[in-house]
mmCIF file of C-alpha atoms in Angstrom:
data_model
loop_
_atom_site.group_PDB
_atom_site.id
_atom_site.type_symbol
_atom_site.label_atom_id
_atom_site.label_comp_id
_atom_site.label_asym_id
_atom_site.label_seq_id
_atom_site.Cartn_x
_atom_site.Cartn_y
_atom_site.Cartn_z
ATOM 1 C CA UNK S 1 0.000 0.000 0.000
ATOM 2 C CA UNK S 2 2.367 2.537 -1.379
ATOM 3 C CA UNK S 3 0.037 5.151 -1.968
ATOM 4 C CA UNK S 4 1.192 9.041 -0.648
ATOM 5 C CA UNK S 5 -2.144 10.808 1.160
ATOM 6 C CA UNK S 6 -2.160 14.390 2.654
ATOM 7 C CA UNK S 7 1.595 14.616 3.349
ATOM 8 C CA UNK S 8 2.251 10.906 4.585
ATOM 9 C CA UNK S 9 4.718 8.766 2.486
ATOM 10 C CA UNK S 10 1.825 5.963 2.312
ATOM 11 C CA UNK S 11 -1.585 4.657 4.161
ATOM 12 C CA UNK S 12 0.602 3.254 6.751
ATOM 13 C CA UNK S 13 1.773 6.337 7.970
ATOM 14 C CA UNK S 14 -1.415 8.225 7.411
ATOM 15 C CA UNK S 15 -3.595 5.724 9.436
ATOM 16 C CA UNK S 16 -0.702 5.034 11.997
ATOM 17 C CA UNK S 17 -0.554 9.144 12.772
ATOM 18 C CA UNK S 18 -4.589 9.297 12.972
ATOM 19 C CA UNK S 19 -5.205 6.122 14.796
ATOM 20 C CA UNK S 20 -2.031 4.750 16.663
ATOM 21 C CA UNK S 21 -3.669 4.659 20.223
ATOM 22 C CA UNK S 22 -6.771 2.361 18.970
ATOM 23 C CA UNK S 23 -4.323 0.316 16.883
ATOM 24 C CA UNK S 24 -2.232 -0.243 19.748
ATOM 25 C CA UNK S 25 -5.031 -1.399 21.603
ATOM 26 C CA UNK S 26 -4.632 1.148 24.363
ATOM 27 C CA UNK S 27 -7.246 3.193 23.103
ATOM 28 C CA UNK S 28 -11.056 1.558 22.028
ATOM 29 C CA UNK S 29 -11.261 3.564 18.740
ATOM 30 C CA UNK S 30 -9.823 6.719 16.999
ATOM 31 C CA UNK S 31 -12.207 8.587 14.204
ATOM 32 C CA UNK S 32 -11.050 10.789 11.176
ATOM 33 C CA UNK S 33 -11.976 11.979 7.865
ATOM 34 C CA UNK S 34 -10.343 11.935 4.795
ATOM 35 C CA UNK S 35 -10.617 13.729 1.902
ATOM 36 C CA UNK S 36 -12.804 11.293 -0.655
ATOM 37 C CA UNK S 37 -10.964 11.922 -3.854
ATOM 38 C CA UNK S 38 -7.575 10.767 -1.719
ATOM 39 C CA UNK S 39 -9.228 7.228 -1.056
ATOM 40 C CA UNK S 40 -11.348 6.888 -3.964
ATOM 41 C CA UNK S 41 -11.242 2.617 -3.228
ATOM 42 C CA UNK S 42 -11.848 3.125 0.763
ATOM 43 C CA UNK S 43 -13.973 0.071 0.818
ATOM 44 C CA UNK S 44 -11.382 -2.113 -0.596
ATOM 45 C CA UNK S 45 -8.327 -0.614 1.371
ATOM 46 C CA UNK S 46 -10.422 -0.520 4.829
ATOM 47 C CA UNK S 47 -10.697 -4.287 3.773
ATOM 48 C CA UNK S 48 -7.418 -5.318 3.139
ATOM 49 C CA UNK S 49 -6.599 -3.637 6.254
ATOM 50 C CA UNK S 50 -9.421 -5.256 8.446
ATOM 51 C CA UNK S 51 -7.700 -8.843 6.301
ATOM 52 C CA UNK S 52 -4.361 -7.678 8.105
ATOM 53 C CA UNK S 53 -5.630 -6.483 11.724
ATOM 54 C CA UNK S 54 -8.299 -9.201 12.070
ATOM 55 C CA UNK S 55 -5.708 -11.943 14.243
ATOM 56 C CA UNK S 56 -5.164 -8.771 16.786
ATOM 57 C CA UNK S 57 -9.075 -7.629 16.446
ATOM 58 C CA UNK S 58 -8.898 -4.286 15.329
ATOM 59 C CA UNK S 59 -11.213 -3.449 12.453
ATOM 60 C CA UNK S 60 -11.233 -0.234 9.873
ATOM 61 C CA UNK S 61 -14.786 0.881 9.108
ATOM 62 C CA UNK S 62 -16.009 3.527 6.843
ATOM 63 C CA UNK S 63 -18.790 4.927 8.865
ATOM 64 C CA UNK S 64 -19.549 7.704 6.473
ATOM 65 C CA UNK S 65 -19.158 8.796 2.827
ATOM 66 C CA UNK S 66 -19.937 11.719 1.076
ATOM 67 C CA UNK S 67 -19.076 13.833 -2.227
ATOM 68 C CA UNK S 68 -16.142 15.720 -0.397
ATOM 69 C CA UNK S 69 -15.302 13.766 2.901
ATOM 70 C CA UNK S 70 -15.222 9.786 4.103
ATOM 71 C CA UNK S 71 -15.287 9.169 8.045
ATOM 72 C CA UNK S 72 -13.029 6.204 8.919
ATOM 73 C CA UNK S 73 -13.128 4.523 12.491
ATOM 74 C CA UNK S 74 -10.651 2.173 13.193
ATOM 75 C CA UNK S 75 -11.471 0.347 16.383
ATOM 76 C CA UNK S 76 -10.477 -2.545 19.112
ATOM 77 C CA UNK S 77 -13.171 -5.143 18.549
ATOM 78 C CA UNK S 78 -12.403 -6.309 22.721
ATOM 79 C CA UNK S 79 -11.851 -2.421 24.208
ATOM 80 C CA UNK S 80 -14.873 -0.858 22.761
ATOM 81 C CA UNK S 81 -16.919 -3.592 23.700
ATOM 82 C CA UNK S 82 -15.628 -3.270 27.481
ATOM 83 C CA UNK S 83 -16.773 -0.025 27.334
ATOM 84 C CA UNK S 84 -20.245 -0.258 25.990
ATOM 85 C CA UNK S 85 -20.671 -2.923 28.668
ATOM 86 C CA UNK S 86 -19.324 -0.574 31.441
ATOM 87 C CA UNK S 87 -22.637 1.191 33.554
ATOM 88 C CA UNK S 88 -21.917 4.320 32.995
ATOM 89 C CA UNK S 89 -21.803 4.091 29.165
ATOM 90 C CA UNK S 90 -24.603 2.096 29.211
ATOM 91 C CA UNK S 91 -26.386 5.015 31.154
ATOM 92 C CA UNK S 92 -25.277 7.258 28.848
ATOM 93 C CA UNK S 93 -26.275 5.654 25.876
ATOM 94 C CA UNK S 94 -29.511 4.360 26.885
ATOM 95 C CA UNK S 95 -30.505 8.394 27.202
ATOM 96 C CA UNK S 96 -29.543 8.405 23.634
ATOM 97 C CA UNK S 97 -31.952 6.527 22.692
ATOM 98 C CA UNK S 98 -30.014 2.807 22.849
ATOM 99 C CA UNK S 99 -31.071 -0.104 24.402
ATOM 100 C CA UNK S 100 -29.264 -1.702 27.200
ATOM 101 C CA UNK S 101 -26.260 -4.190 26.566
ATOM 102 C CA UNK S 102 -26.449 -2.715 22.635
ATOM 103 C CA UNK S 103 -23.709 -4.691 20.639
ATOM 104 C CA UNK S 104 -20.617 -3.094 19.422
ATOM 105 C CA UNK S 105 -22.356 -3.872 15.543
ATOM 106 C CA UNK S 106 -25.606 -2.199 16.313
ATOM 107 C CA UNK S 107 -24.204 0.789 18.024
ATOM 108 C CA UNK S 108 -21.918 1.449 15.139
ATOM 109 C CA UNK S 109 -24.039 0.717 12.429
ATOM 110 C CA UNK S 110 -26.334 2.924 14.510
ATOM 111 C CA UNK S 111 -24.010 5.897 14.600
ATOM 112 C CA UNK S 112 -23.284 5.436 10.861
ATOM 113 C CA UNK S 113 -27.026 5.669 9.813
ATOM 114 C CA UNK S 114 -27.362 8.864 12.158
ATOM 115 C CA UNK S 115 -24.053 10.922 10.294
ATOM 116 C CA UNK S 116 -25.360 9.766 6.360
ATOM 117 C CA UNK S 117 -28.600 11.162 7.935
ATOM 118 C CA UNK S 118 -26.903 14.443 8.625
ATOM 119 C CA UNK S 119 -28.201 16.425 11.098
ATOM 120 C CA UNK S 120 -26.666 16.940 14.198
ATOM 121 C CA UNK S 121 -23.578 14.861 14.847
ATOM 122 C CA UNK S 122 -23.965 11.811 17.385
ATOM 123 C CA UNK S 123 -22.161 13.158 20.311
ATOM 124 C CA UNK S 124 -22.329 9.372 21.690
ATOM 125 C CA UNK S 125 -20.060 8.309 19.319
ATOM 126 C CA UNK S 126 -17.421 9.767 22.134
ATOM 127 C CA UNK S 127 -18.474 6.956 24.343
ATOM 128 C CA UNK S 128 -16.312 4.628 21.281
ATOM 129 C CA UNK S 129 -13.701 7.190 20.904
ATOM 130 C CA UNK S 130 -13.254 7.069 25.155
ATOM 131 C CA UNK S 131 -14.416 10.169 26.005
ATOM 132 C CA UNK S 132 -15.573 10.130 29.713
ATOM 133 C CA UNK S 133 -19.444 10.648 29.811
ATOM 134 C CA UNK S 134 -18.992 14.186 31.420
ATOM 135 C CA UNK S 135 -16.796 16.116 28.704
ATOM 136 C CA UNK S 136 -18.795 14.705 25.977
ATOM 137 C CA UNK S 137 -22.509 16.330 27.895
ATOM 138 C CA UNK S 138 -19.645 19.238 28.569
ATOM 139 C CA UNK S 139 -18.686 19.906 25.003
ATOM 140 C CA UNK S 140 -22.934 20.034 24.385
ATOM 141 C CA UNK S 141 -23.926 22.239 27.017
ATOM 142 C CA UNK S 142 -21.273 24.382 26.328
ATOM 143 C CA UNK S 143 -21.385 24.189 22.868
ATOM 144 C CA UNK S 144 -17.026 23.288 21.956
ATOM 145 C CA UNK S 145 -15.979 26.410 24.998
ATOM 146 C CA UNK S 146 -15.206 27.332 28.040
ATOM 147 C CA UNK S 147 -12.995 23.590 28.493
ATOM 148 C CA UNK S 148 -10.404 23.389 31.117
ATOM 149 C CA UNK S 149 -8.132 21.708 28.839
ATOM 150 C CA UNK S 150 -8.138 20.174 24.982
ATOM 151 C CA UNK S 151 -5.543 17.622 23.833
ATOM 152 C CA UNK S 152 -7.320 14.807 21.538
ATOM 153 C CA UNK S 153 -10.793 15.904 23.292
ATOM 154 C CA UNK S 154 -12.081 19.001 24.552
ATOM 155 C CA UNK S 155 -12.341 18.511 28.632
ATOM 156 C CA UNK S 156 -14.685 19.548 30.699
ATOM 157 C CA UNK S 157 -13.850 17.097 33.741
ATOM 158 C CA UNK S 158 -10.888 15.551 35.244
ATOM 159 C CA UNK S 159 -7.770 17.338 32.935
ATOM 160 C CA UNK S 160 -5.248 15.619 35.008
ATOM 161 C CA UNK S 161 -6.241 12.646 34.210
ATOM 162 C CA UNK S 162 -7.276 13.665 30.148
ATOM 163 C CA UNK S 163 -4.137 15.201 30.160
ATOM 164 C CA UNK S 164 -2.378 11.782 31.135
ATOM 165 C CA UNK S 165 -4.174 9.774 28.575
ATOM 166 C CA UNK S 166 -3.438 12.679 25.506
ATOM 167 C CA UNK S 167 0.490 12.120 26.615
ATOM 168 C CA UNK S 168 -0.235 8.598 26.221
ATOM 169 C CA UNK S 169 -1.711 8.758 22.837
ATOM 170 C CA UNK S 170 1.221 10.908 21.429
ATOM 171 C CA UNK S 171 4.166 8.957 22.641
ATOM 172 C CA UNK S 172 1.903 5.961 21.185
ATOM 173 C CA UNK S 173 1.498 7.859 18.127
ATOM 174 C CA UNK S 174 5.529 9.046 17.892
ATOM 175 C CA UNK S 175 6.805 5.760 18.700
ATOM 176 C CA UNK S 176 4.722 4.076 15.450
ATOM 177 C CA UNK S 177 5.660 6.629 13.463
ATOM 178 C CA UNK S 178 9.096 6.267 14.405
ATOM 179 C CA UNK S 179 8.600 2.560 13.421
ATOM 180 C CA UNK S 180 7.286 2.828 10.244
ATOM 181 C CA UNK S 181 9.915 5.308 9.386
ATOM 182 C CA UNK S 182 12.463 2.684 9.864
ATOM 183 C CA UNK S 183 10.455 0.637 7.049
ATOM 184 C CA UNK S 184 8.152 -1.646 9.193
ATOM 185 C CA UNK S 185 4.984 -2.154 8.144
ATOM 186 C CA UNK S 186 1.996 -0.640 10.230
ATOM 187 C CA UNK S 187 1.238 -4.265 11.322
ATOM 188 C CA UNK S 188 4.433 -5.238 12.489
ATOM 189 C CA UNK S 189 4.521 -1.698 14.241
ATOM 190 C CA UNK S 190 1.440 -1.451 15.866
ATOM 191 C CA UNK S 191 2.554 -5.529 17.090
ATOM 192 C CA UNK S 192 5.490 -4.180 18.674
ATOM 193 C CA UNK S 193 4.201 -1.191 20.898
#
């Protein structure tokens, strides 16, 4: 997959740099967009990555495409389950309008029919990305201001520990890079963190 996108030298490197906590399994999921005329086969390159990631259960999934934009979610089959089991998210969720114990499937098929619908965006979908339950209602009552801190979230609760997690995520995030650089391959890299 030699292809260059939006600066990287190939998909490794972009996907690595956008998603390195979730495919390090340290993370349950990481979401970003990509330009559609950059990926114009995203189906069959999400699929020869889920081919690659399946033994270590972390699956790519195009939860959105439009003219302009795709939305890819790359996600830890056994993490984001754990925390769509966990009460609180449950809670959460269930004032969202989901039932209780809602499978990992049905939640993110759910969140992909709500973003083609367009509309407001599903806030819950920070529940996957592992937002605590508190900045994501934060980040809607306040509309995106008046955070205490913003790293790979905006935070309207505990920034010591946020802030702990974002410095997790980046030296997660350097270190594959720093891998791939060397001429690994993003499987081998993500393996080895």
């Amino acid at each position: 997959m030699a292809q260059s996108i939006l600066g990287f030298n190939n998909l490794d490197e972009f996907f690595a740099f956008h998603a390195a906590p979730a495919l390090a399994g340290i993370k349950p999921a990481s979401l970003f967009s990509c330009p559609a005329n950059l990926m114009p086969q995203a189906d069959k390159v999400l699929a020869a990555y889920n081919r690659q990631f399946k033994p270590r259960g972390t699956n790519f999934k195009l939860l959105c495409r439009c003219r302009s934009h795709i939305l890819i979610l790359v996600y830890d089959e056994k993490l984001l389950a754990q925390v769509l089991q966990r009460q609180i998210s449950q809670n959460y969720l269930k004032r969202c309008g989901y039932n209780k114990n809602v499978s990992t499937g049905e939640f993110l098929n759910a969140l992909a029919a709500k973003i083609s619908a367009g509309g407001e965006f599903p806030h819950e979908i920070g529940i996957a990305l592992g937002y605590p339950p508190e900045d994501i209602e934060g980040f809607k009552r306040y509309k995106g201001r008046n955070f205490k801190c913003c790293g790979y979230w905006k935070v309207y609760g505990n920034a010591e520990r946020a802030q702990k997690l974002f410095d997790a995520y980046t030296l997660c995030r350097d270190k594959l890079m720093r891998a791939l650089q060397t001429g690994a391959t993003l499987k081998v890299a993500a393996a080895a963190i």
